[in-house]
Amino acid sequence: METQGSISSSSLPLPAPLLCFHSLVQWLKHSRKEYCELCKHRFAFTPIYSPDMPSRLPVQDIFAGLVTSIGTAIRYWFHYTLVAFAWLGVVPLTACRIYKCLFTGSVSSLLTLPLDMLSTENLLADCLQGCFVVTCTLCAFISLVWLREQIVHGGAPLWLEQNQQQPANAAGPPNEAAGQGNGGAENQPMPAPAEPPAENAAAAEAPDLPADPAEEMELDNEDEEDGGAEDVADANNGAQDDMNWNALEWDRAAEELTWERMLGLDGSLVFLEHVFWVVSLNTLFILVFAFCPYHIGHFSVVGLGFEEYVRASHFEGLITTVVGYVLLAITLIVCHGLAALVRFQRSRRLLGVCYIVVKVSLLVVVEIGVFPLICGWWLDICSLEMFDASLKDRELSFESAPGTTMFLHWLVGMVYVFYFASFILLLREVLRPGVLWFLRNLNDPDFNPVQEMIHLPIYRHLRRFILSVVVFGSIVLLMLWLPIRIIKHIFPSFLPYNVMLYSDAPVSELSLELLLLQVVLPALLEQGHTRQWLKGLVRAWTVTAGYLLDLHSYLLGDQEDNENNGNQQANNNNQQARNNAIPVVGEGLHAAHQAILQQGGPVGFQPYHRPIKFPLRIVLLILFMCVTLLLASLVCLTLPVFTGRWLMSFWTGSAKIHELYTAACGLYVCWLSIRAITVLLAWMPQGRRVILLKVQEWTLMILKTLIVAVLLAGVIPLLLGLLFELVIVAPLRVPLDQTPLFYPWQDWALGVLHAKIIAAITLMGPQWWLKTVIEQVYANGIRNIDLHFIIRKLAAPVIAVLLLSLCIPYVIAVGIVPLLGVTMEMQNLVQRRIYPFLLMVVVLMGILFFQIRQFKRLYEHIKNDKYLVGQRLVNYERKAGKPSTTTHSSSVQE
């Protein structure tokens, strides 16, 4: 980067250095590079202005540039206002009004729809409801497109292709027709793969199946029959391509749209067309996916006499719509069968695809909505005695707020299902592959629940659902209801848990709950030791149970057995590969994919030694597991709460405390105790000297951490919460004729939340000194904590700013204002309003500085537009010895 010059627009040929410079500028413009790739020096340019440029711009030039900028800003403001009005006003309002018009049930509403569109009543509520309607329709549209992709790439179900191939087989060569007449040899299922040898019969477990959201149990004994039927149905697909008509082969848009162009953020008015299409799409989807199913279900419910029961559920619309979808699915499958009988191929396929859409939608509702809701209600029912509640209380809460009650129970059920699935994943890391053959594997790369919903029949999904309800319900009985009964029998005074909020509590209950949920519990869950401890406990239990019941090989596997049976397993794989030969081209992609998967032998399986009386040992293993789960549940329900109550009693005495605090406190104490024990056990083999050195090192680190915690988690949140109380809360809540009361504990709790939010915003914002310091503290961690750096760079500046923000207004209001001889009312007014007033002054000063900086940028922009003739690249020269450099440059004026 030794060439220096300037941009020139002269028609004369430029010298070679200037040509190189011009090429460099063009390259920088397109590549957006800021640093040299060789010397890592930042590129810098100096402007070259015209010689007749005045020292100060004339007022008319500044005024003209200001008017131009204001005009551009007004134009953009009008355009973006139109965009916001169209997408946030017209689209949701139109969707809401059309939705209400369709579900009113009267002809007059259709006639008055144009006037209702222009009505100004309930604009905000209708816009919010319309946003929800638009979101549902867009999600339905996206789901429909994604389901179409699943059908195209994964293949249609077997029953959708079977009848289509029969006419072709009947019109085929005479040999094929004779073969079908002589018993249908061509349509018989292919022979099943050979069975494994007798000694491996116990090990021939089914491979892990893809998981649905409930991760339920299933014994998939029908895979071989399904595989043979798929081979039959796909036998003549290649010869029938001309007869296959895909009803979902929609033409895609030729022009690729960006989000800016589609939403109108690029400055064009093309988005108005998109607004029209979105409104049309909303109307179509409301009519097809909401109006028609609802009225089908409504007529059916009224005809069957179930209207009173449906109305008593408080979810009349939802239940009626689901009933309509069920009846619609039955109607579609019946019509599909009739179309297959009369051989209307296109109608048959279209009806079949519509049935698949309805079927998948209903299955998604059942697996994601109904099943977690059942789990949540069952958990609540089994834990009523733990909170001294009754079914009558739950009925009253449901009557008062049905939507909130159902959502909370669904949320609890989803959390339960999620943690159950996480525990199963942890078990798979410990146990031998193949032990959990009856549970679905979420980590299976071939896991695709949508393909299962498309291909598997309804009765199999129903069987899975029933098995899931039985298994999850039994686990809740074992780990919640039964331990509660035992605790009430052994410790009658221990239950119920106190979960009531008291307004006269010494601390703010809600603040502490927010603090625990936002700070304490995430910090505990982020510790990776908890999962490792749980995994170690599971491994220890498995080893113990394996040796007690002689099931070590079955539970954990046997490496020697795997090596001895390696050749035999290879022979089995070869025999299975011969039986599962690659199908011909006409058999379809799905059959070929299944054959390729089956060539490698059983996936996720290891053989094991089968001891004598194996079924009895499995029963004993299940009983041992149930007893262990029961004891573990008893410990988890009693030990943390008992410890927390005992510790909190030293602080609050006999006052009742929310069990969330006692459980969290006891859980932390238990976690710290286990952590200390594991650390000591890890240090013991190293000797007493090393242990003493480690204790000294950890004691010093703990002391530093306590000091930092007092400053960063104690003083700063307290000052921040008190400042927020004085600036925002007290002026809004307390009148001038009343005295505000401050609760330091509540202010500290809210200050912790505010500090966390400010730290997160700082880390996401631009680079400045506070962000640099926080990133450095995070990078050092607790083990390499630098107390001097934290106090000097972080704690001291932040505490100084907060103290100045608290003290300066107080000194002015209490020390200076009374000296001016004002009345007591004025003094009170100044004391109560000086904090928000100074905040307003600071905000106005910030806005003023921002406008000054923007005016300077506008000034430079006007000057560059009128008088700039070129730019000069600043040379980079190494400084040797004294910082004296000689610069020489050549410039060409425009």
Tab-separated table of N, CA and C in Angstrom, residues 270-375:
chain	number	residue	atom	x	y	z
A	270	VAL	N	-45.002	-2.221	-4.505
A	270	VAL	CA	-45.382	-3.564	-4.922
A	270	VAL	C	-46.068	-4.309	-3.778
A	271	PHE	N	-45.810	-3.880	-2.551
A	271	PHE	CA	-46.373	-4.600	-1.404
A	271	PHE	C	-47.892	-4.511	-1.358
A	272	LEU	N	-48.486	-3.511	-2.022
A	272	LEU	CA	-49.943	-3.409	-2.019
A	272	LEU	C	-50.576	-4.633	-2.672
A	273	GLU	N	-49.918	-5.154	-3.712
A	273	GLU	CA	-50.405	-6.392	-4.320
A	273	GLU	C	-50.300	-7.554	-3.337
A	274	HIS	N	-49.209	-7.584	-2.579
A	274	HIS	CA	-49.036	-8.650	-1.594
A	274	HIS	C	-50.081	-8.528	-0.480
A	275	VAL	N	-50.432	-7.306	-0.109
A	275	VAL	CA	-51.485	-7.107	0.890
A	275	VAL	C	-52.802	-7.683	0.383
A	276	PHE	N	-53.107	-7.448	-0.879
A	276	PHE	CA	-54.337	-7.988	-1.453
A	276	PHE	C	-54.337	-9.514	-1.424
A	277	TRP	N	-53.210	-10.117	-1.786
A	277	TRP	CA	-53.151	-11.575	-1.794
A	277	TRP	C	-53.214	-12.152	-0.386
A	278	VAL	N	-52.615	-11.469	0.579
A	278	VAL	CA	-52.693	-11.955	1.964
A	278	VAL	C	-54.124	-11.883	2.479
A	279	VAL	N	-54.840	-10.805	2.169
A	279	VAL	CA	-56.238	-10.703	2.579
A	279	VAL	C	-57.071	-11.796	1.917
A	280	SER	N	-56.820	-12.040	0.628
A	280	SER	CA	-57.551	-13.110	-0.068
A	280	SER	C	-57.226	-14.472	0.526
A	281	LEU	N	-55.935	-14.696	0.840
A	281	LEU	CA	-55.536	-15.981	1.443
A	281	LEU	C	-56.175	-16.160	2.815
A	282	ASN	N	-56.223	-15.097	3.611
A	282	ASN	CA	-56.877	-15.184	4.921
A	282	ASN	C	-58.348	-15.561	4.775
A	283	THR	N	-59.030	-14.889	3.837
A	283	THR	CA	-60.456	-15.179	3.640
A	283	THR	C	-60.663	-16.625	3.208
A	284	LEU	N	-59.825	-17.096	2.273
A	284	LEU	CA	-59.959	-18.469	1.791
A	284	LEU	C	-59.714	-19.477	2.901
A	285	PHE	N	-58.693	-19.273	3.694
A	285	PHE	CA	-58.378	-20.228	4.749
A	285	PHE	C	-59.411	-20.178	5.874
A	286	ILE	N	-59.930	-18.994	6.179
A	286	ILE	CA	-60.991	-18.916	7.188
A	286	ILE	C	-62.225	-19.668	6.713
A	287	LEU	N	-62.536	-19.520	5.427
A	287	LEU	CA	-63.718	-20.177	4.885
A	287	LEU	C	-63.547	-21.695	4.837
A	288	VAL	N	-62.358	-22.158	4.422
A	288	VAL	CA	-62.152	-23.589	4.192
A	288	VAL	C	-61.807	-24.316	5.490
A	289	PHE	N	-60.908	-23.746	6.283
A	289	PHE	CA	-60.378	-24.465	7.444
A	289	PHE	C	-61.053	-24.112	8.757
A	290	ALA	N	-61.933	-23.114	8.783
A	290	ALA	CA	-62.630	-22.774	10.025
A	290	ALA	C	-64.143	-22.791	9.852
A	291	PHE	N	-64.652	-22.112	8.833
A	291	PHE	CA	-66.093	-21.979	8.662
A	291	PHE	C	-66.756	-23.318	8.351
A	292	CYS	N	-66.231	-23.996	7.347
A	292	CYS	CA	-66.860	-25.266	6.945
A	292	CYS	C	-66.775	-26.340	8.026
A	293	PRO	N	-65.597	-26.627	8.619
A	293	PRO	CA	-65.567	-27.638	9.691
A	293	PRO	C	-66.435	-27.264	10.895
A	294	TYR	N	-66.460	-25.974	11.234
A	294	TYR	CA	-67.266	-25.577	12.398
A	294	TYR	C	-68.745	-25.853	12.153
A	295	HIS	N	-69.257	-25.488	10.997
A	295	HIS	CA	-70.680	-25.681	10.755
A	295	HIS	C	-71.027	-27.156	10.553
A	296	ILE	N	-70.090	-27.924	9.989
A	296	ILE	CA	-70.316	-29.369	9.916
A	296	ILE	C	-70.429	-29.956	11.319
A	297	GLY	N	-69.507	-29.578	12.193
A	297	GLY	CA	-69.568	-30.061	13.573
A	297	GLY	C	-70.770	-29.532	14.321
A	298	HIS	N	-71.154	-28.279	14.048
A	298	HIS	CA	-72.308	-27.704	14.746
A	298	HIS	C	-73.596	-28.441	14.389
A	299	PHE	N	-73.809	-28.680	13.107
A	299	PHE	CA	-75.007	-29.409	12.708
A	299	PHE	C	-75.016	-30.824	13.278
A	300	SER	N	-73.831	-31.450	13.344
A	300	SER	CA	-73.756	-32.807	13.881
A	300	SER	C	-74.033	-32.822	15.378
A	301	VAL	N	-73.457	-31.870	16.103
A	301	VAL	CA	-73.668	-31.816	17.555
A	301	VAL	C	-75.132	-31.540	17.873
A	302	VAL	N	-75.745	-30.614	17.155
A	302	VAL	CA	-77.155	-30.309	17.385
A	302	VAL	C	-78.038	-31.506	17.017
A	303	GLY	N	-77.690	-32.178	15.916
A	303	GLY	CA	-78.473	-33.331	15.513
A	303	GLY	C	-78.378	-34.488	16.480
A	304	LEU	N	-77.215	-34.674	17.107
A	304	LEU	CA	-77.038	-35.766	18.054
A	304	LEU	C	-77.499	-35.407	19.464
A	305	GLY	N	-77.834	-34.150	19.702
A	305	GLY	CA	-78.327	-33.758	21.020
A	305	GLY	C	-77.247	-33.519	22.043
A	306	PHE	N	-76.021	-33.242	21.630
A	306	PHE	CA	-74.924	-33.014	22.563
A	306	PHE	C	-74.628	-31.533	22.758
A	307	GLU	N	-75.545	-30.669	22.397
A	307	GLU	CA	-75.268	-29.240	22.421
A	307	GLU	C	-75.044	-28.738	23.837
A	308	GLU	N	-75.817	-29.231	24.794
A	308	GLU	CA	-75.679	-28.781	26.179
A	308	GLU	C	-74.325	-29.182	26.760
A	309	TYR	N	-73.884	-30.396	26.463
A	309	TYR	CA	-72.590	-30.855	26.983
A	309	TYR	C	-71.441	-30.040	26.390
A	310	VAL	N	-71.539	-29.760	25.117
A	310	VAL	CA	-70.472	-28.985	24.465
A	310	VAL	C	-70.439	-27.565	25.005
A	311	ARG	N	-71.624	-26.976	25.237
A	311	ARG	CA	-71.659	-25.617	25.766
A	311	ARG	C	-71.118	-25.571	27.189
A	312	ALA	N	-71.301	-26.623	27.968
A	312	ALA	CA	-70.812	-26.641	29.351
A	312	ALA	C	-69.302	-26.758	29.438
A	313	SER	N	-68.642	-27.105	28.363
A	313	SER	CA	-67.187	-27.259	28.390
A	313	SER	C	-66.442	-25.935	28.313
A	314	HIS	N	-67.130	-24.822	28.034
A	314	HIS	CA	-66.534	-23.491	27.888
A	314	HIS	C	-65.634	-23.379	26.656
A	315	PHE	N	-65.542	-24.405	25.855
A	315	PHE	CA	-64.740	-24.377	24.623
A	315	PHE	C	-65.611	-24.912	23.483
A	316	GLU	N	-66.772	-24.279	23.336
A	316	GLU	CA	-67.742	-24.772	22.366
A	316	GLU	C	-67.200	-24.693	20.947
A	317	GLY	N	-66.571	-23.577	20.596
A	317	GLY	CA	-66.065	-23.418	19.235
A	317	GLY	C	-64.987	-24.418	18.887
A	318	LEU	N	-64.040	-24.625	19.806
A	318	LEU	CA	-62.938	-25.545	19.529
A	318	LEU	C	-63.429	-26.984	19.402
A	319	ILE	N	-64.263	-27.414	20.332
A	319	ILE	CA	-64.756	-28.800	20.301
A	319	ILE	C	-65.622	-29.033	19.071
A	320	THR	N	-66.456	-28.061	18.741
A	320	THR	CA	-67.306	-28.205	17.557
A	320	THR	C	-66.474	-28.298	16.290
A	321	THR	N	-65.419	-27.492	16.201
A	321	THR	CA	-64.552	-27.549	15.021
A	321	THR	C	-63.827	-28.881	14.921
A	322	VAL	N	-63.355	-29.416	16.050
A	322	VAL	CA	-62.675	-30.716	16.027
A	322	VAL	C	-63.643	-31.816	15.599
A	323	VAL	N	-64.880	-31.753	16.100
A	323	VAL	CA	-65.890	-32.728	15.671
A	323	VAL	C	-66.127	-32.612	14.172
A	324	GLY	N	-66.190	-31.386	13.675
A	324	GLY	CA	-66.352	-31.199	12.239
A	324	GLY	C	-65.202	-31.785	11.443
A	325	TYR	N	-63.983	-31.636	11.925
A	325	TYR	CA	-62.831	-32.220	11.232
A	325	TYR	C	-62.889	-33.742	11.250
A	326	VAL	N	-63.322	-34.316	12.357
A	326	VAL	CA	-63.433	-35.781	12.429
A	326	VAL	C	-64.463	-36.286	11.430
A	327	LEU	N	-65.622	-35.649	11.392
A	327	LEU	CA	-66.646	-36.055	10.423
A	327	LEU	C	-66.178	-35.811	8.993
A	328	LEU	N	-65.440	-34.732	8.786
A	328	LEU	CA	-64.914	-34.461	7.447
A	328	LEU	C	-63.919	-35.535	7.023
A	329	ALA	N	-63.080	-35.998	7.957
A	329	ALA	CA	-62.122	-37.065	7.631
A	329	ALA	C	-62.859	-38.358	7.285
A	330	ILE	N	-63.909	-38.681	8.055
A	330	ILE	CA	-64.679	-39.894	7.745
A	330	ILE	C	-65.341	-39.781	6.375
A	331	THR	N	-65.886	-38.602	6.086
A	331	THR	CA	-66.530	-38.401	4.779
A	331	THR	C	-65.517	-38.522	3.647
A	332	LEU	N	-64.334	-37.973	3.832
A	332	LEU	CA	-63.321	-38.025	2.777
A	332	LEU	C	-62.859	-39.449	2.513
A	333	ILE	N	-62.667	-40.257	3.562
A	333	ILE	CA	-62.196	-41.618	3.337
A	333	ILE	C	-63.293	-42.470	2.699
A	334	VAL	N	-64.584	-42.192	3.033
A	334	VAL	CA	-65.674	-42.913	2.376
A	334	VAL	C	-65.760	-42.535	0.902
A	335	CYS	N	-65.662	-41.246	0.624
A	335	CYS	CA	-65.681	-40.805	-0.780
A	335	CYS	C	-64.476	-41.330	-1.540
A	336	HIS	N	-63.351	-41.440	-0.878
A	336	HIS	CA	-62.163	-42.004	-1.529
A	336	HIS	C	-62.405	-43.461	-1.896
A	337	GLY	N	-63.052	-44.207	-1.004
A	337	GLY	CA	-63.358	-45.594	-1.326
A	337	GLY	C	-64.333	-45.718	-2.480
A	338	LEU	N	-65.357	-44.857	-2.527
A	338	LEU	CA	-66.301	-44.884	-3.644
A	338	LEU	C	-65.628	-44.515	-4.956
A	339	ALA	N	-64.746	-43.508	-4.918
A	339	ALA	CA	-64.027	-43.134	-6.133
A	339	ALA	C	-63.105	-44.248	-6.599
A	340	ALA	N	-62.547	-45.006	-5.659
A	340	ALA	CA	-61.702	-46.131	-6.046
A	340	ALA	C	-62.536	-47.243	-6.680
A	341	LEU	N	-63.765	-47.412	-6.191
A	341	LEU	CA	-64.612	-48.450	-6.776
A	341	LEU	C	-65.002	-48.119	-8.215
A	342	VAL	N	-65.329	-46.873	-8.477
A	342	VAL	CA	-65.716	-46.472	-9.843
A	342	VAL	C	-64.515	-46.061	-10.686
A	343	ARG	N	-63.290	-46.152	-10.110
A	343	ARG	CA	-62.032	-45.913	-10.817
A	343	ARG	C	-61.938	-44.490	-11.360
A	344	PHE	N	-62.304	-43.506	-10.506
A	344	PHE	CA	-62.043	-42.101	-10.816
A	344	PHE	C	-60.690	-41.759	-10.188
A	345	GLN	N	-59.619	-41.890	-10.984
A	345	GLN	CA	-58.278	-41.826	-10.420
A	345	GLN	C	-57.957	-40.444	-9.858
A	346	ARG	N	-58.267	-39.414	-10.623
A	346	ARG	CA	-57.925	-38.082	-10.143
A	346	ARG	C	-58.750	-37.692	-8.923
A	347	SER	N	-60.010	-37.965	-8.958
A	347	SER	CA	-60.849	-37.671	-7.795
A	347	SER	C	-60.416	-38.495	-6.599
A	348	ARG	N	-60.075	-39.761	-6.830
A	348	ARG	CA	-59.636	-40.617	-5.730
A	348	ARG	C	-58.371	-40.074	-5.081
A	349	ARG	N	-57.412	-39.653	-5.908
A	349	ARG	CA	-56.156	-39.151	-5.351
A	349	ARG	C	-56.362	-37.816	-4.639
A	350	LEU	N	-57.183	-36.942	-5.209
A	350	LEU	CA	-57.446	-35.661	-4.562
A	350	LEU	C	-58.131	-35.860	-3.216
A	351	LEU	N	-59.126	-36.747	-3.161
A	351	LEU	CA	-59.785	-37.025	-1.888
A	351	LEU	C	-58.826	-37.652	-0.883
A	352	GLY	N	-57.936	-38.512	-1.374
A	352	GLY	CA	-56.964	-39.128	-0.472
A	352	GLY	C	-55.997	-38.120	0.106
A	353	VAL	N	-55.539	-37.172	-0.715
A	353	VAL	CA	-54.626	-36.149	-0.223
A	353	VAL	C	-55.326	-35.247	0.788
A	354	CYS	N	-56.570	-34.895	0.513
A	354	CYS	CA	-57.330	-34.089	1.477
A	354	CYS	C	-57.507	-34.836	2.799
A	355	TYR	N	-57.748	-36.135	2.728
A	355	TYR	CA	-57.857	-36.928	3.957
A	355	TYR	C	-56.534	-36.936	4.725
A	356	ILE	N	-55.414	-37.018	4.004
A	356	ILE	CA	-54.106	-36.996	4.685
A	356	ILE	C	-53.914	-35.676	5.421
A	357	VAL	N	-54.299	-34.557	4.792
A	357	VAL	CA	-54.165	-33.250	5.440
A	357	VAL	C	-54.984	-33.198	6.722
A	358	VAL	N	-56.230	-33.641	6.654
A	358	VAL	CA	-57.088	-33.618	7.842
A	358	VAL	C	-56.564	-34.583	8.906
A	359	LYS	N	-56.112	-35.743	8.481
A	359	LYS	CA	-55.590	-36.747	9.424
A	359	LYS	C	-54.367	-36.227	10.166
A	360	VAL	N	-53.427	-35.654	9.425
A	360	VAL	CA	-52.215	-35.141	10.065
A	360	VAL	C	-52.556	-33.993	11.006
A	361	SER	N	-53.491	-33.139	10.611
A	361	SER	CA	-53.883	-32.028	11.487
A	361	SER	C	-54.477	-32.538	12.794
A	362	LEU	N	-55.355	-33.513	12.718
A	362	LEU	CA	-55.961	-34.066	13.932
A	362	LEU	C	-54.926	-34.761	14.804
A	363	LEU	N	-53.997	-35.483	14.190
A	363	LEU	CA	-52.963	-36.155	14.981
A	363	LEU	C	-52.042	-35.158	15.676
A	364	VAL	N	-51.734	-34.057	15.007
A	364	VAL	CA	-50.911	-33.021	15.643
A	364	VAL	C	-51.640	-32.422	16.840
A	365	VAL	N	-52.935	-32.176	16.689
A	365	VAL	CA	-53.711	-31.642	17.808
A	365	VAL	C	-53.732	-32.623	18.974
A	366	VAL	N	-53.859	-33.903	18.683
A	366	VAL	CA	-53.917	-34.902	19.751
A	366	VAL	C	-52.570	-35.023	20.460
A	367	GLU	N	-51.487	-35.083	19.686
A	367	GLU	CA	-50.180	-35.358	20.294
A	367	GLU	C	-49.566	-34.127	20.958
A	368	ILE	N	-49.831	-32.949	20.434
A	368	ILE	CA	-49.236	-31.744	21.003
A	368	ILE	C	-50.198	-31.024	21.935
A	369	GLY	N	-51.480	-31.183	21.729
A	369	GLY	CA	-52.448	-30.493	22.565
A	369	GLY	C	-53.126	-31.357	23.592
A	370	VAL	N	-53.729	-32.459	23.162
A	370	VAL	CA	-54.546	-33.267	24.069
A	370	VAL	C	-53.692	-34.051	25.051
A	371	PHE	N	-52.625	-34.690	24.563
A	371	PHE	CA	-51.825	-35.542	25.447
A	371	PHE	C	-51.143	-34.753	26.573
A	372	PRO	N	-50.442	-33.627	26.296
A	372	PRO	CA	-49.903	-32.856	27.436
A	372	PRO	C	-50.989	-32.330	28.364
A	373	LEU	N	-52.170	-32.013	27.812
A	373	LEU	CA	-53.253	-31.544	28.676
A	373	LEU	C	-53.713	-32.641	29.626
A	374	ILE	N	-53.817	-33.869	29.136
A	374	ILE	CA	-54.177	-34.996	30.008
A	374	ILE	C	-53.120	-35.199	31.086
A	375	CYS	N	-51.852	-35.116	30.687
A	375	CYS	CA	-50.770	-35.281	31.678
A	375	CYS	C	-50.814	-34.179	32.730
